[in-house]
Amino acid sequence: MASLGNLRLGGWDGGSGEGSRVQSLNAVDAVVFALYFVAIIGVGFWVARRKAQTADAYFLADRDLPWYVVGTSYIASNISTEHLIGMIGAAYIYGICVALWEWHNVIAFSILIWIFIPFLLASRVFTGPEFLERRFNSTCRLLFAVMTVVANVTAFLAAVLYAGAVGLNALFGWDIVLCTVLLGVTAGSYAIVGGMRSIAWTEVLQTVLILAGGFLLTFLGLRALGEGSLSDGWSTMISRNLGEEAAWAEGIRRLAPTVLGEGATSYERLNLFQPPNHTLIPWWTLLFGWVATSIWYNCINQFMIQRVLAARDGWHARMGIVLAGFLKVILPAVIVIPGLVYFAMDPSLDRAAADKGYAALVMQLVSLGVRGVLLAALFGAIQSTVNSVLNSTSTIVTLDIWKRYFEPNMPERRSVTVGRLVTAVTLVLAMVLAPMIERIGSGVFVYIQNLYAHFAPAFSAIFILGILWRRATGRAAAWTIPIGLGASIAVGVVFPEMALTVRPILIWAFCVVLMVVISLFDAPPPPECVTDDLTMNWRQIGIFRGLGKPWYRNVLFWWLAFVACIAACYLAFSGLGLGR
């Protein structure tokens, strides 16, 4: 094991110059990769064989998705190069605490299941902005629509395409721009033609492929660390991430200032609960962080909830999110553990090289003939997110902006045509912007999370208050959105060292106070904005209806099982468990 510990991954130097090692696919890899493309694109176009003629069909798959498609599609939309590349790199630097981006979603998922889904489905809306117009006013709808499109293009599409291009460049030495175009064109083809139905059903296959490829990489990494033994590999990974060997203790000392700030000499890599000066996720943000970024991302972000809006009914929507919750439990085994394995193999890399950990592990651990599977998994992660974001952006631009302000009487078939055109234009714009992200210098994962932290707080505040408090007014919401965004940017500029998980909590609290104060000085909202399908009626709470019988089909039973699994994960990687 010592020899592997002193080995730089097959001569990998983390760069893109002459010292970098690149590969080419052999015949078997090429066949596997080609079969993946044939299968995915074939399924996408086969599902789309019935040409969508209505907005319901193109944007929401006729609102007929079963629970297993809702859940797998939800997760496939979530998993992307941000995870396979960005989060593996973040885990190399910060340790197991980045798994909280998966496990701590238990709170937001629970709120989505028990509060948001009943209102979103009862209102029969196509988009989150449409819900805001019904609850508040058209100004809120426009602001949310425009900012969602901006977030989709900059924080999702461009970043995902860039990270995928970096992975392909690291693996094969292909030009970054060429990789970006290749990824964009292949990912967007059937999304343009088939809409949500094609996207959702192909994402079932992509989820299986992504998880299989991720588990394969984790398996091979642990087996390599243990020289053939998985249990020895796990023990070695734990020991080295705890700094129990000299080289790894030095690696922790070297990375400590990045993690805990200037002057730090050590940190706990296997503990979810980090000290208050942690630069990414101090422990106290676990108490409040979910109210801002997590609520926005999981409950009101269009490209995630679009599959919820497309569910057959409330039971299928809720069970789909429960399934997604169980998949969240196991995701760190695919996207975090490889980062810990990477550190156990070589503790001397910097932030830039850490972002290329996925490519380095594939090159070192995966034999020719199997790399095609891992490359297909990478493409699957990219395609699923790109397609979902394209479809959600198209939905918002077509229905919330174009139809609302330029063509109010647009026929159903015309909306599908406009939607396809918007999808194509959005894809081209994202491909143009993607190479520019190379200049950010903070890592893909941190870049994306930082953008989330700006967009999320104001919208999270107005959605929560809008549903739970009938006195919240449209004027208050319309003022809270731009003021909240401006305040977030200002705080980020004045306090650049503030942890990106801390800022959204403070801004969210500010937005809540601001909206309450303005609402109390404003006239009460009109009755049509506070009906029972838009706001919580505390006298007639119906959120526990339609949970399913018998017990093994009951949403509450499986939700409790999901929560119990998350609690076990927290216990395992805490001061009482492996992170001791």
Coordinates of C-alpha atoms in Angstrom, one line a residue:
M1 CA 0.0 0.0 0.0
A2 CA 2.9 2.4 0.7
S3 CA 4.0 2.2 -2.9
L4 CA 0.6 3.2 -4.2
G5 CA 0.5 6.0 -1.6
N6 CA 3.7 7.5 -3.1
L7 CA 2.5 7.2 -6.7
R8 CA 1.3 10.2 -8.6
L9 CA -1.6 8.9 -10.6
G10 CA 0.2 7.3 -13.6
G11 CA 2.3 10.4 -14.1
W12 CA -0.7 12.7 -14.0
D13 CA 0.2 16.3 -13.4
G14 CA -3.2 17.8 -13.5
G15 CA -2.4 20.1 -16.3
S16 CA -3.2 20.3 -19.9
G17 CA 0.3 20.8 -21.3
E18 CA 2.9 18.3 -22.5
G19 CA 3.3 16.8 -19.1
S20 CA -0.3 15.7 -19.0
R21 CA -1.2 12.2 -19.9
V22 CA -3.9 11.7 -22.5
Q23 CA -5.6 8.6 -23.8
S24 CA -7.4 7.4 -26.9
L25 CA -10.3 5.0 -26.9
N26 CA -9.5 1.5 -28.2
A27 CA -12.0 -0.4 -30.4
V28 CA -14.0 -1.9 -27.4
D29 CA -14.3 1.5 -25.7
A30 CA -15.4 3.1 -28.9
V31 CA -18.1 0.4 -29.4
V32 CA -19.4 0.8 -25.9
F33 CA -19.5 4.5 -26.2
A34 CA -21.3 4.3 -29.6
L35 CA -23.8 1.8 -28.2
Y36 CA -24.6 4.3 -25.4
F37 CA -25.3 7.0 -28.0
V38 CA -27.4 4.7 -30.1
A39 CA -29.4 3.6 -27.0
I40 CA -30.0 7.1 -25.5
I41 CA -30.7 8.9 -28.7
G42 CA -32.8 6.0 -30.0
V43 CA -34.9 6.0 -26.8
G44 CA -35.2 9.8 -27.0
F45 CA -36.5 9.9 -30.5
W46 CA -38.7 6.8 -30.0
V47 CA -40.5 8.4 -27.1
A48 CA -40.9 11.5 -29.2
R49 CA -42.4 9.5 -32.2
R50 CA -45.8 11.0 -31.3
K51 CA -45.1 14.6 -32.2
A52 CA -46.0 17.0 -29.4
Q53 CA -48.8 19.3 -30.5
T54 CA -49.7 21.0 -27.2
A55 CA -47.9 22.9 -24.5
D56 CA -48.8 20.2 -22.0
A57 CA -47.3 17.5 -24.2
Y58 CA -44.1 19.3 -25.0
F59 CA -43.3 21.1 -21.8
L60 CA -44.8 18.7 -19.2
A61 CA -45.1 15.3 -21.0
D62 CA -49.0 15.5 -20.8
R63 CA -48.6 15.5 -17.0
D64 CA -48.4 11.7 -17.1
L65 CA -45.0 10.8 -15.6
P66 CA -45.0 7.8 -13.1
W67 CA -43.2 8.1 -9.8
Y68 CA -40.1 6.1 -10.9
V69 CA -39.6 8.4 -13.9
V70 CA -40.2 11.5 -11.7
G71 CA -37.6 10.4 -9.1
T72 CA -34.8 9.2 -11.5
S73 CA -35.3 12.2 -13.8
Y74 CA -35.1 14.5 -10.8
I75 CA -31.8 13.0 -9.8
A76 CA -30.4 12.8 -13.3
S77 CA -31.2 16.5 -13.7
N78 CA -29.2 17.1 -10.5
I79 CA -26.2 15.0 -11.2
S80 CA -23.8 16.6 -13.7
T81 CA -20.2 17.5 -14.2
E82 CA -20.6 19.7 -11.2
H83 CA -20.7 16.4 -9.3
L84 CA -18.6 13.9 -11.2
I85 CA -15.8 16.5 -11.7
G86 CA -16.5 19.5 -9.4
M87 CA -17.6 17.6 -6.3
I88 CA -14.8 15.0 -6.6
G89 CA -12.4 17.9 -6.7
A90 CA -14.1 19.6 -3.7
A91 CA -14.0 16.4 -1.7
Y92 CA -10.2 16.1 -2.4
I93 CA -9.8 19.6 -0.9
Y94 CA -12.4 19.7 1.9
G95 CA -13.2 16.1 2.7
I96 CA -16.5 14.4 3.5
C97 CA -18.3 17.6 4.5
V98 CA -19.2 18.3 0.8
A99 CA -21.5 15.3 1.1
L100 CA -23.8 17.6 3.0
W101 CA -24.8 19.1 -0.4
E102 CA -26.5 15.7 -0.9
W103 CA -27.5 14.5 2.6
H104 CA -28.7 17.9 4.0
N105 CA -31.3 18.0 1.2
V106 CA -33.4 15.9 3.5
I107 CA -35.0 19.1 4.9
A108 CA -35.8 20.7 1.5
F109 CA -37.1 17.3 0.1
S110 CA -39.4 17.0 3.1
I111 CA -40.7 20.6 2.6
L112 CA -41.2 19.8 -1.1
I113 CA -43.1 16.6 -0.3
W114 CA -45.3 18.0 2.4
I115 CA -45.8 21.6 1.5
F116 CA -44.8 22.6 -2.0
I117 CA -46.1 19.7 -4.1
P118 CA -49.8 20.0 -2.9
F119 CA -49.8 23.7 -3.9
L120 CA -47.9 23.4 -7.2
L121 CA -50.1 20.5 -8.4
A122 CA -53.4 22.1 -7.2
S123 CA -52.6 25.3 -9.0
R124 CA -52.0 23.4 -12.4
V125 CA -49.3 25.8 -13.4
F126 CA -46.6 25.2 -16.0
T127 CA -43.8 27.1 -14.2
G128 CA -42.7 28.6 -10.9
P129 CA -43.0 32.2 -12.3
E130 CA -46.6 31.5 -13.3
F131 CA -47.3 30.4 -9.6
L132 CA -45.8 33.7 -8.5
E133 CA -48.1 35.7 -10.7
R134 CA -51.1 34.0 -9.3
R135 CA -49.9 34.5 -5.7
F136 CA -48.5 38.0 -6.1
N137 CA -48.4 39.8 -9.4
S138 CA -47.0 39.9 -12.9
T139 CA -43.9 41.8 -11.9
C140 CA -42.8 38.9 -9.7
R141 CA -43.4 36.5 -12.5
L142 CA -41.3 38.5 -14.9
L143 CA -38.4 39.0 -12.4
F144 CA -38.4 35.3 -11.5
A145 CA -38.6 34.3 -15.2
V146 CA -35.7 36.6 -16.3
M147 CA -33.4 35.7 -13.3
T148 CA -34.2 32.0 -13.8
V149 CA -33.1 32.2 -17.5
V150 CA -29.9 34.0 -16.5
A151 CA -29.2 31.4 -13.8
N152 CA -29.9 28.5 -16.2
V153 CA -27.5 29.8 -18.8
T154 CA -24.6 30.9 -16.5
A155 CA -24.8 28.7 -13.4
F156 CA -26.1 25.5 -15.1
L157 CA -25.6 25.2 -18.8
A158 CA -22.3 27.0 -19.4
A159 CA -20.7 25.6 -16.2
V160 CA -21.8 22.0 -17.0
L161 CA -20.6 22.2 -20.5
Y162 CA -17.2 23.7 -19.5
A163 CA -16.6 21.1 -16.7
G164 CA -17.5 18.3 -19.2
A165 CA -15.1 19.8 -21.7
V166 CA -12.3 19.9 -19.1
G167 CA -12.9 16.2 -18.4
L168 CA -12.6 15.3 -22.0
N169 CA -9.6 17.5 -22.5
A170 CA -7.9 15.8 -19.5
L171 CA -8.7 12.4 -20.8
F172 CA -8.0 12.7 -24.5
G173 CA -6.3 16.1 -25.0
W174 CA -9.1 17.3 -27.2
D175 CA -9.5 21.1 -27.6
I176 CA -11.8 22.7 -25.0
V177 CA -13.9 24.6 -27.5
L178 CA -14.3 21.4 -29.7
C179 CA -15.4 19.4 -26.6
T180 CA -17.9 22.1 -25.6
V181 CA -19.5 22.0 -29.1
L182 CA -19.5 18.2 -29.2
L183 CA -21.2 18.0 -25.8
G184 CA -23.7 20.7 -26.6
V185 CA -24.8 19.3 -29.9
T186 CA -25.1 15.7 -28.8
A187 CA -26.9 16.6 -25.6
G188 CA -29.4 19.0 -27.1
S189 CA -30.6 17.0 -30.2
Y190 CA -33.6 15.0 -28.9
A191 CA -34.4 17.6 -26.2
I192 CA -35.3 20.0 -29.1
V193 CA -37.5 17.5 -30.8
G194 CA -39.2 15.5 -28.0
G195 CA -39.4 17.9 -25.1
M196 CA -40.0 16.7 -21.6
R197 CA -41.2 13.2 -22.4
S198 CA -38.0 12.4 -24.3
I199 CA -35.9 13.9 -21.6
A200 CA -37.6 12.3 -18.7
W201 CA -37.6 8.7 -20.1
T202 CA -34.0 8.9 -21.3
E203 CA -33.0 10.1 -17.9
V204 CA -34.1 6.8 -16.4
L205 CA -31.4 5.1 -18.4
Q206 CA -28.9 7.8 -17.7
T207 CA -29.4 7.6 -14.0
V208 CA -28.6 3.9 -14.0
L209 CA -25.6 4.5 -16.2
I210 CA -24.2 7.4 -14.0
L211 CA -24.6 5.4 -10.8
A212 CA -23.1 2.2 -12.3
G213 CA -20.1 4.1 -13.7
G214 CA -19.7 6.0 -10.4
F215 CA -19.8 2.9 -8.3
L216 CA -17.4 1.2 -10.7
L217 CA -14.8 4.0 -10.2
T218 CA -15.2 3.9 -6.4
F219 CA -14.9 0.1 -6.4
L220 CA -11.7 0.2 -8.5
G221 CA -10.2 3.0 -6.4
L222 CA -10.8 1.2 -3.1
R223 CA -9.5 -2.0 -4.6
A224 CA -6.3 -0.3 -5.8
L225 CA -5.7 1.2 -2.4
G226 CA -6.2 -2.2 -0.8
E227 CA -4.1 -4.0 -3.4
G228 CA -7.0 -6.1 -4.3
S229 CA -9.0 -6.0 -1.0
L230 CA -12.0 -3.6 -0.7
S231 CA -11.9 -3.7 3.1
D232 CA -8.2 -2.9 3.2
G233 CA -8.7 -0.2 0.7
W234 CA -11.5 1.4 2.8
S235 CA -9.3 1.2 5.9
T236 CA -6.4 2.8 4.0
M237 CA -8.6 5.6 2.7
I238 CA -10.0 6.3 6.2
S239 CA -6.5 6.2 7.8
R240 CA -4.9 8.6 5.2
N241 CA -7.8 11.0 5.3
L242 CA -7.4 11.1 9.0
G243 CA -3.7 12.0 8.5
E244 CA -2.3 9.0 10.3
E245 CA 0.6 8.7 7.9
A246 CA 3.3 11.4 7.5
A247 CA 2.7 12.3 3.8
W248 CA -1.0 12.7 4.4
A249 CA -0.6 14.6 7.6
E250 CA 1.5 17.0 5.5
G251 CA -1.1 17.1 2.8
I252 CA -3.7 18.1 5.4
R253 CA -1.4 20.8 6.8
R254 CA -0.9 22.2 3.3
L255 CA -4.6 22.4 2.5
A256 CA -5.7 23.7 5.9
P257 CA -5.4 27.4 5.1
T258 CA -7.7 26.8 2.1
V259 CA -10.2 25.1 4.3
L260 CA -10.1 27.0 7.6
G261 CA -8.3 30.3 6.6
E262 CA -4.9 31.7 6.9
G263 CA -2.8 30.3 9.8
A264 CA -4.7 27.0 10.0
T265 CA -2.4 23.9 10.2
S266 CA -4.9 21.0 10.4
Y267 CA -8.6 20.1 9.8
E268 CA -10.9 17.1 10.1
R269 CA -11.5 15.6 6.7
L270 CA -13.9 12.9 7.8
N271 CA -16.3 15.0 9.9
L272 CA -19.5 16.5 8.5
F273 CA -19.5 19.1 11.3
Q274 CA -16.9 21.7 10.7
P275 CA -15.8 24.7 12.9
P276 CA -17.3 28.2 12.5
N277 CA -14.3 29.4 10.5
H278 CA -14.7 26.8 7.8
T279 CA -14.5 28.6 4.4
L280 CA -17.2 26.3 2.8
I281 CA -19.7 25.0 5.3
P282 CA -19.3 26.0 9.0
W283 CA -21.4 23.8 11.3
W284 CA -24.0 26.4 12.2
T285 CA -25.0 26.8 8.6
L286 CA -26.5 23.2 8.9
L287 CA -29.2 24.8 11.1
F288 CA -30.3 27.5 8.6
G289 CA -28.6 26.9 5.3
W290 CA -31.5 24.9 3.8
V291 CA -33.9 27.8 4.0
A292 CA -32.1 29.7 1.3
T293 CA -30.2 27.8 -1.4
S294 CA -31.6 24.3 -0.8
I295 CA -35.3 25.5 -0.9
W296 CA -34.7 27.5 -4.1
Y297 CA -32.8 24.7 -5.8
N298 CA -35.0 21.7 -4.9
C299 CA -38.5 23.3 -4.5
I300 CA -38.8 26.2 -6.9
N301 CA -36.0 25.9 -9.4
Q302 CA -37.8 25.3 -12.7
F303 CA -35.5 22.7 -14.2
M304 CA -35.9 20.5 -11.0
I305 CA -39.6 20.9 -10.3
Q306 CA -40.6 20.6 -13.9
R307 CA -40.7 16.8 -13.5
V308 CA -42.9 17.2 -10.4
L309 CA -45.3 19.3 -12.3
A310 CA -45.3 16.6 -15.0
A311 CA -46.3 13.8 -12.5
R312 CA -49.6 11.9 -12.9
D313 CA -50.9 13.0 -9.6
G314 CA -49.8 14.0 -6.1
W315 CA -48.9 10.4 -5.0
H316 CA -46.6 9.9 -8.0
A317 CA -45.0 13.3 -7.5
R318 CA -44.4 12.6 -3.8
M319 CA -43.2 9.1 -4.2
G320 CA -40.9 10.3 -7.0
I321 CA -39.2 12.7 -4.6
V322 CA -39.0 10.0 -1.9
L323 CA -37.1 7.8 -4.5
A324 CA -34.9 10.8 -5.3
G325 CA -34.2 11.1 -1.6
F326 CA -33.0 7.5 -1.4
L327 CA -30.8 8.1 -4.4
K328 CA -29.4 11.1 -2.6
V329 CA -28.4 8.9 0.3
I330 CA -26.1 6.8 -1.9
L331 CA -24.8 9.6 -4.2
P332 CA -21.8 10.5 -2.0
A333 CA -20.5 6.9 -2.6
V334 CA -20.3 8.0 -6.3
I335 CA -19.2 11.6 -6.2
V336 CA -17.5 12.1 -2.8
I337 CA -15.7 8.9 -1.9
P338 CA -13.7 9.1 -5.1
G339 CA -12.3 12.4 -4.0
L340 CA -11.3 10.8 -0.7
V341 CA -9.7 8.0 -2.6
Y342 CA -7.9 10.5 -4.8
F343 CA -6.4 12.2 -1.7
A344 CA -5.4 8.8 -0.3
M345 CA -3.5 8.1 -3.5
D346 CA -1.8 11.5 -3.8
P347 CA -2.1 14.2 -1.1
S348 CA 0.2 16.7 -2.8
L349 CA -2.1 18.2 -5.5
D350 CA -3.4 21.7 -5.7
R351 CA -7.0 23.0 -6.3
A352 CA -6.6 23.1 -10.1
A353 CA -5.4 19.5 -10.3
A354 CA -8.1 18.4 -7.8
D355 CA -10.8 19.5 -10.3
K356 CA -9.4 17.0 -12.8
G357 CA -9.6 14.1 -10.3
Y358 CA -12.3 12.2 -12.2
A359 CA -10.1 12.1 -15.4
A360 CA -7.0 11.2 -13.4
L361 CA -8.8 8.3 -11.6
V362 CA -10.2 7.0 -14.9
M363 CA -6.8 7.1 -16.5
Q364 CA -5.0 5.4 -13.7
L365 CA -7.6 2.8 -12.5
V366 CA -9.7 1.9 -15.5
S367 CA -8.4 -0.6 -18.1
L368 CA -8.9 -0.1 -21.8
G369 CA -12.3 -1.5 -22.8
V370 CA -14.0 -0.2 -19.7
R371 CA -13.2 3.4 -20.2
G372 CA -16.0 3.6 -22.7
V373 CA -18.4 2.9 -19.9
L374 CA -17.0 5.7 -17.7
L375 CA -17.0 8.1 -20.7
A376 CA -20.6 7.2 -21.3
A377 CA -21.4 7.9 -17.7
L378 CA -19.7 11.4 -18.0
F379 CA -21.7 12.1 -21.1
G380 CA -24.9 10.8 -19.4
A381 CA -24.4 13.2 -16.5
I382 CA -23.9 16.1 -18.9
Q383 CA -26.7 15.2 -21.2
S384 CA -29.3 14.8 -18.4
T385 CA -28.6 18.2 -16.9
V386 CA -28.2 20.0 -20.2
N387 CA -31.5 18.6 -21.5
S388 CA -33.4 19.4 -18.3
V389 CA -32.1 23.0 -18.2
L390 CA -32.8 23.5 -21.9
N391 CA -36.4 22.3 -21.5
S392 CA -37.0 24.4 -18.4
T393 CA -35.5 27.5 -20.0
S394 CA -37.6 27.0 -23.1
T395 CA -40.7 26.6 -21.0
I396 CA -40.1 29.8 -19.1
V397 CA -39.1 31.9 -22.1
T398 CA -42.0 30.6 -24.2
L399 CA -44.8 30.8 -21.6
D400 CA -43.7 33.3 -19.1
I401 CA -42.0 35.9 -21.4
W402 CA -42.9 35.4 -25.1
K403 CA -46.6 34.4 -24.7
R404 CA -47.2 36.7 -21.7
Y405 CA -45.7 39.9 -23.3
F406 CA -45.4 39.4 -27.1
E407 CA -48.0 36.9 -28.3
P408 CA -50.8 36.5 -25.8
N409 CA -53.0 34.5 -28.2
M410 CA -50.3 32.1 -29.3
P411 CA -51.8 28.8 -30.4
E412 CA -50.7 25.5 -28.8
R413 CA -48.8 24.3 -31.8
R414 CA -47.1 27.7 -32.2
S415 CA -45.9 27.5 -28.5
V416 CA -44.2 24.1 -29.3
T417 CA -42.4 25.7 -32.3
V418 CA -41.3 28.7 -30.3
G419 CA -40.1 26.3 -27.5
R420 CA -37.9 24.3 -29.9
L421 CA -36.4 27.5 -31.3
V422 CA -35.7 28.9 -27.8
T423 CA -34.1 25.6 -26.9
A424 CA -31.7 25.8 -29.9
V425 CA -30.8 29.4 -29.2
T426 CA -30.2 28.8 -25.5
L427 CA -27.9 25.9 -26.3
V428 CA -25.8 28.0 -28.7
L429 CA -25.5 30.8 -26.1
A430 CA -24.3 28.4 -23.4
M431 CA -21.7 26.9 -25.8
V432 CA -20.3 30.4 -26.4
L433 CA -20.1 31.2 -22.7
A434 CA -18.8 27.9 -21.5
P435 CA -15.0 28.4 -22.4
M436 CA -15.0 31.7 -20.5
I437 CA -15.5 29.9 -17.2
E438 CA -11.9 28.8 -17.4
R439 CA -11.0 32.2 -16.0
I440 CA -12.9 31.9 -12.7
G441 CA -10.0 30.3 -10.8
S442 CA -12.1 29.0 -7.9
G443 CA -13.1 25.5 -9.2
V444 CA -16.3 24.5 -10.9
F445 CA -18.1 23.4 -7.8
V446 CA -17.4 26.6 -5.9
Y447 CA -18.3 28.7 -8.9
I448 CA -21.7 27.1 -9.3
Q449 CA -22.5 27.2 -5.6
N450 CA -21.5 30.8 -5.4
L451 CA -24.0 31.8 -8.2
Y452 CA -26.7 29.8 -6.4
A453 CA -26.0 31.7 -3.3
H454 CA -26.8 35.0 -5.1
F455 CA -30.0 33.9 -6.8
A456 CA -31.6 31.8 -4.1
P457 CA -32.3 33.8 -0.9
A458 CA -34.9 36.4 -2.2
F459 CA -36.9 33.8 -4.1
S460 CA -36.8 31.3 -1.3
A461 CA -38.1 34.0 1.1
I462 CA -41.0 35.1 -1.0
F463 CA -42.1 31.6 -1.9
I464 CA -42.1 30.4 1.7
L465 CA -43.8 33.5 3.0
G466 CA -46.2 33.5 0.1
I467 CA -47.4 30.0 0.9
L468 CA -47.4 30.1 4.7
W469 CA -48.5 33.7 5.3
R470 CA -51.6 35.1 3.6
R471 CA -50.7 38.7 4.6
A472 CA -47.6 38.7 2.3
T473 CA -48.3 41.1 -0.6
G474 CA -47.2 41.4 -4.2
R475 CA -45.6 44.8 -3.8
A476 CA -43.5 43.5 -0.9
A477 CA -42.4 40.5 -3.0
A478 CA -41.6 42.7 -6.1
W479 CA -39.3 44.9 -3.9
T480 CA -37.7 42.0 -2.1
I481 CA -36.4 40.3 -5.2
P482 CA -34.1 43.1 -6.6
I483 CA -33.1 44.4 -3.1
G484 CA -32.2 40.9 -2.0
L485 CA -30.1 40.2 -5.1
G486 CA -28.4 43.6 -4.8
A487 CA -27.7 43.0 -1.1
S488 CA -26.2 39.6 -1.8
I489 CA -23.8 41.0 -4.4
A490 CA -22.8 43.9 -2.2
V491 CA -22.0 41.6 0.8
G492 CA -20.0 39.3 -1.5
V493 CA -17.9 42.3 -2.7
V494 CA -17.4 43.9 0.7
F495 CA -16.8 40.6 2.5
P496 CA -15.2 38.3 -0.1
E497 CA -13.9 35.9 2.5
M498 CA -17.3 35.1 3.9
A499 CA -18.2 31.5 3.4
L500 CA -20.6 31.0 0.5
T501 CA -22.9 29.0 2.7
V502 CA -23.1 31.9 5.3
R503 CA -24.0 34.8 2.9
P504 CA -27.3 33.3 1.7
I505 CA -28.5 32.7 5.2
L506 CA -27.9 36.3 6.2
I507 CA -29.5 37.6 3.0
W508 CA -32.5 35.2 3.4
A509 CA -33.1 36.5 6.9
F510 CA -32.9 40.1 5.6
C511 CA -35.3 39.3 2.8
V512 CA -37.8 37.8 5.2
V513 CA -37.7 40.8 7.5
L514 CA -37.9 43.2 4.5
M515 CA -40.9 41.4 3.0
V516 CA -42.8 41.3 6.4
V517 CA -42.2 45.0 7.0
I518 CA -43.3 46.1 3.6
S519 CA -46.4 43.8 3.7
L520 CA -47.5 45.2 7.0
F521 CA -47.4 48.7 5.7
D522 CA -49.2 47.7 2.5
A523 CA -52.8 46.9 1.8
P524 CA -53.8 43.2 2.2
P525 CA -53.6 41.1 -1.0
P526 CA -56.8 40.6 -3.0
P527 CA -58.8 37.5 -2.2
E528 CA -57.9 35.8 -5.6
C529 CA -54.3 35.8 -4.5
V530 CA -54.8 33.9 -1.3
T531 CA -57.1 31.0 -2.2
D532 CA -56.5 27.6 -0.7
D533 CA -54.6 26.3 -3.7
L534 CA -52.1 29.2 -3.4
T535 CA -51.7 29.6 0.4
M536 CA -51.8 27.3 3.4
N537 CA -55.2 27.1 5.0
W538 CA -54.2 26.2 8.6
R539 CA -57.8 25.3 9.4
Q540 CA -58.1 22.7 6.6
I541 CA -54.6 21.2 6.1
G542 CA -54.9 18.5 3.5
I543 CA -51.3 17.7 3.0
F544 CA -51.7 14.2 4.4
R545 CA -54.3 13.1 1.9
G546 CA -53.7 10.6 -0.9
L547 CA -50.6 9.0 0.7
G548 CA -51.4 5.6 -0.5
K549 CA -52.4 2.2 0.9
P550 CA -51.4 -0.4 2.0
W551 CA -48.3 0.5 4.1
Y552 CA -45.7 -0.5 1.5
R553 CA -47.2 2.1 -0.9
N554 CA -47.5 4.8 1.8
V555 CA -45.6 8.0 1.2
L556 CA -45.2 8.6 4.9
F557 CA -43.6 5.2 5.6
W558 CA -41.0 5.6 2.8
W559 CA -40.3 9.2 3.8
L560 CA -39.6 8.1 7.4
A561 CA -37.2 5.4 6.1
F562 CA -35.4 8.0 3.9
V563 CA -35.0 10.3 6.9
A564 CA -33.7 7.4 9.0
C565 CA -31.0 6.6 6.4
I566 CA -29.8 10.3 6.4
A567 CA -29.6 10.2 10.2
A568 CA -27.4 7.1 10.0
C569 CA -25.1 8.9 7.5
Y570 CA -24.8 11.9 9.8
L571 CA -23.9 9.6 12.7
A572 CA -21.3 7.7 10.8
F573 CA -19.4 10.8 9.7
S574 CA -19.5 12.8 12.9
G575 CA -17.5 13.0 16.1
L576 CA -19.1 9.7 17.1
G577 CA -18.4 7.8 14.0
L578 CA -15.7 7.6 11.3
G579 CA -14.7 11.2 11.6
R580 CA -13.6 10.8 15.2

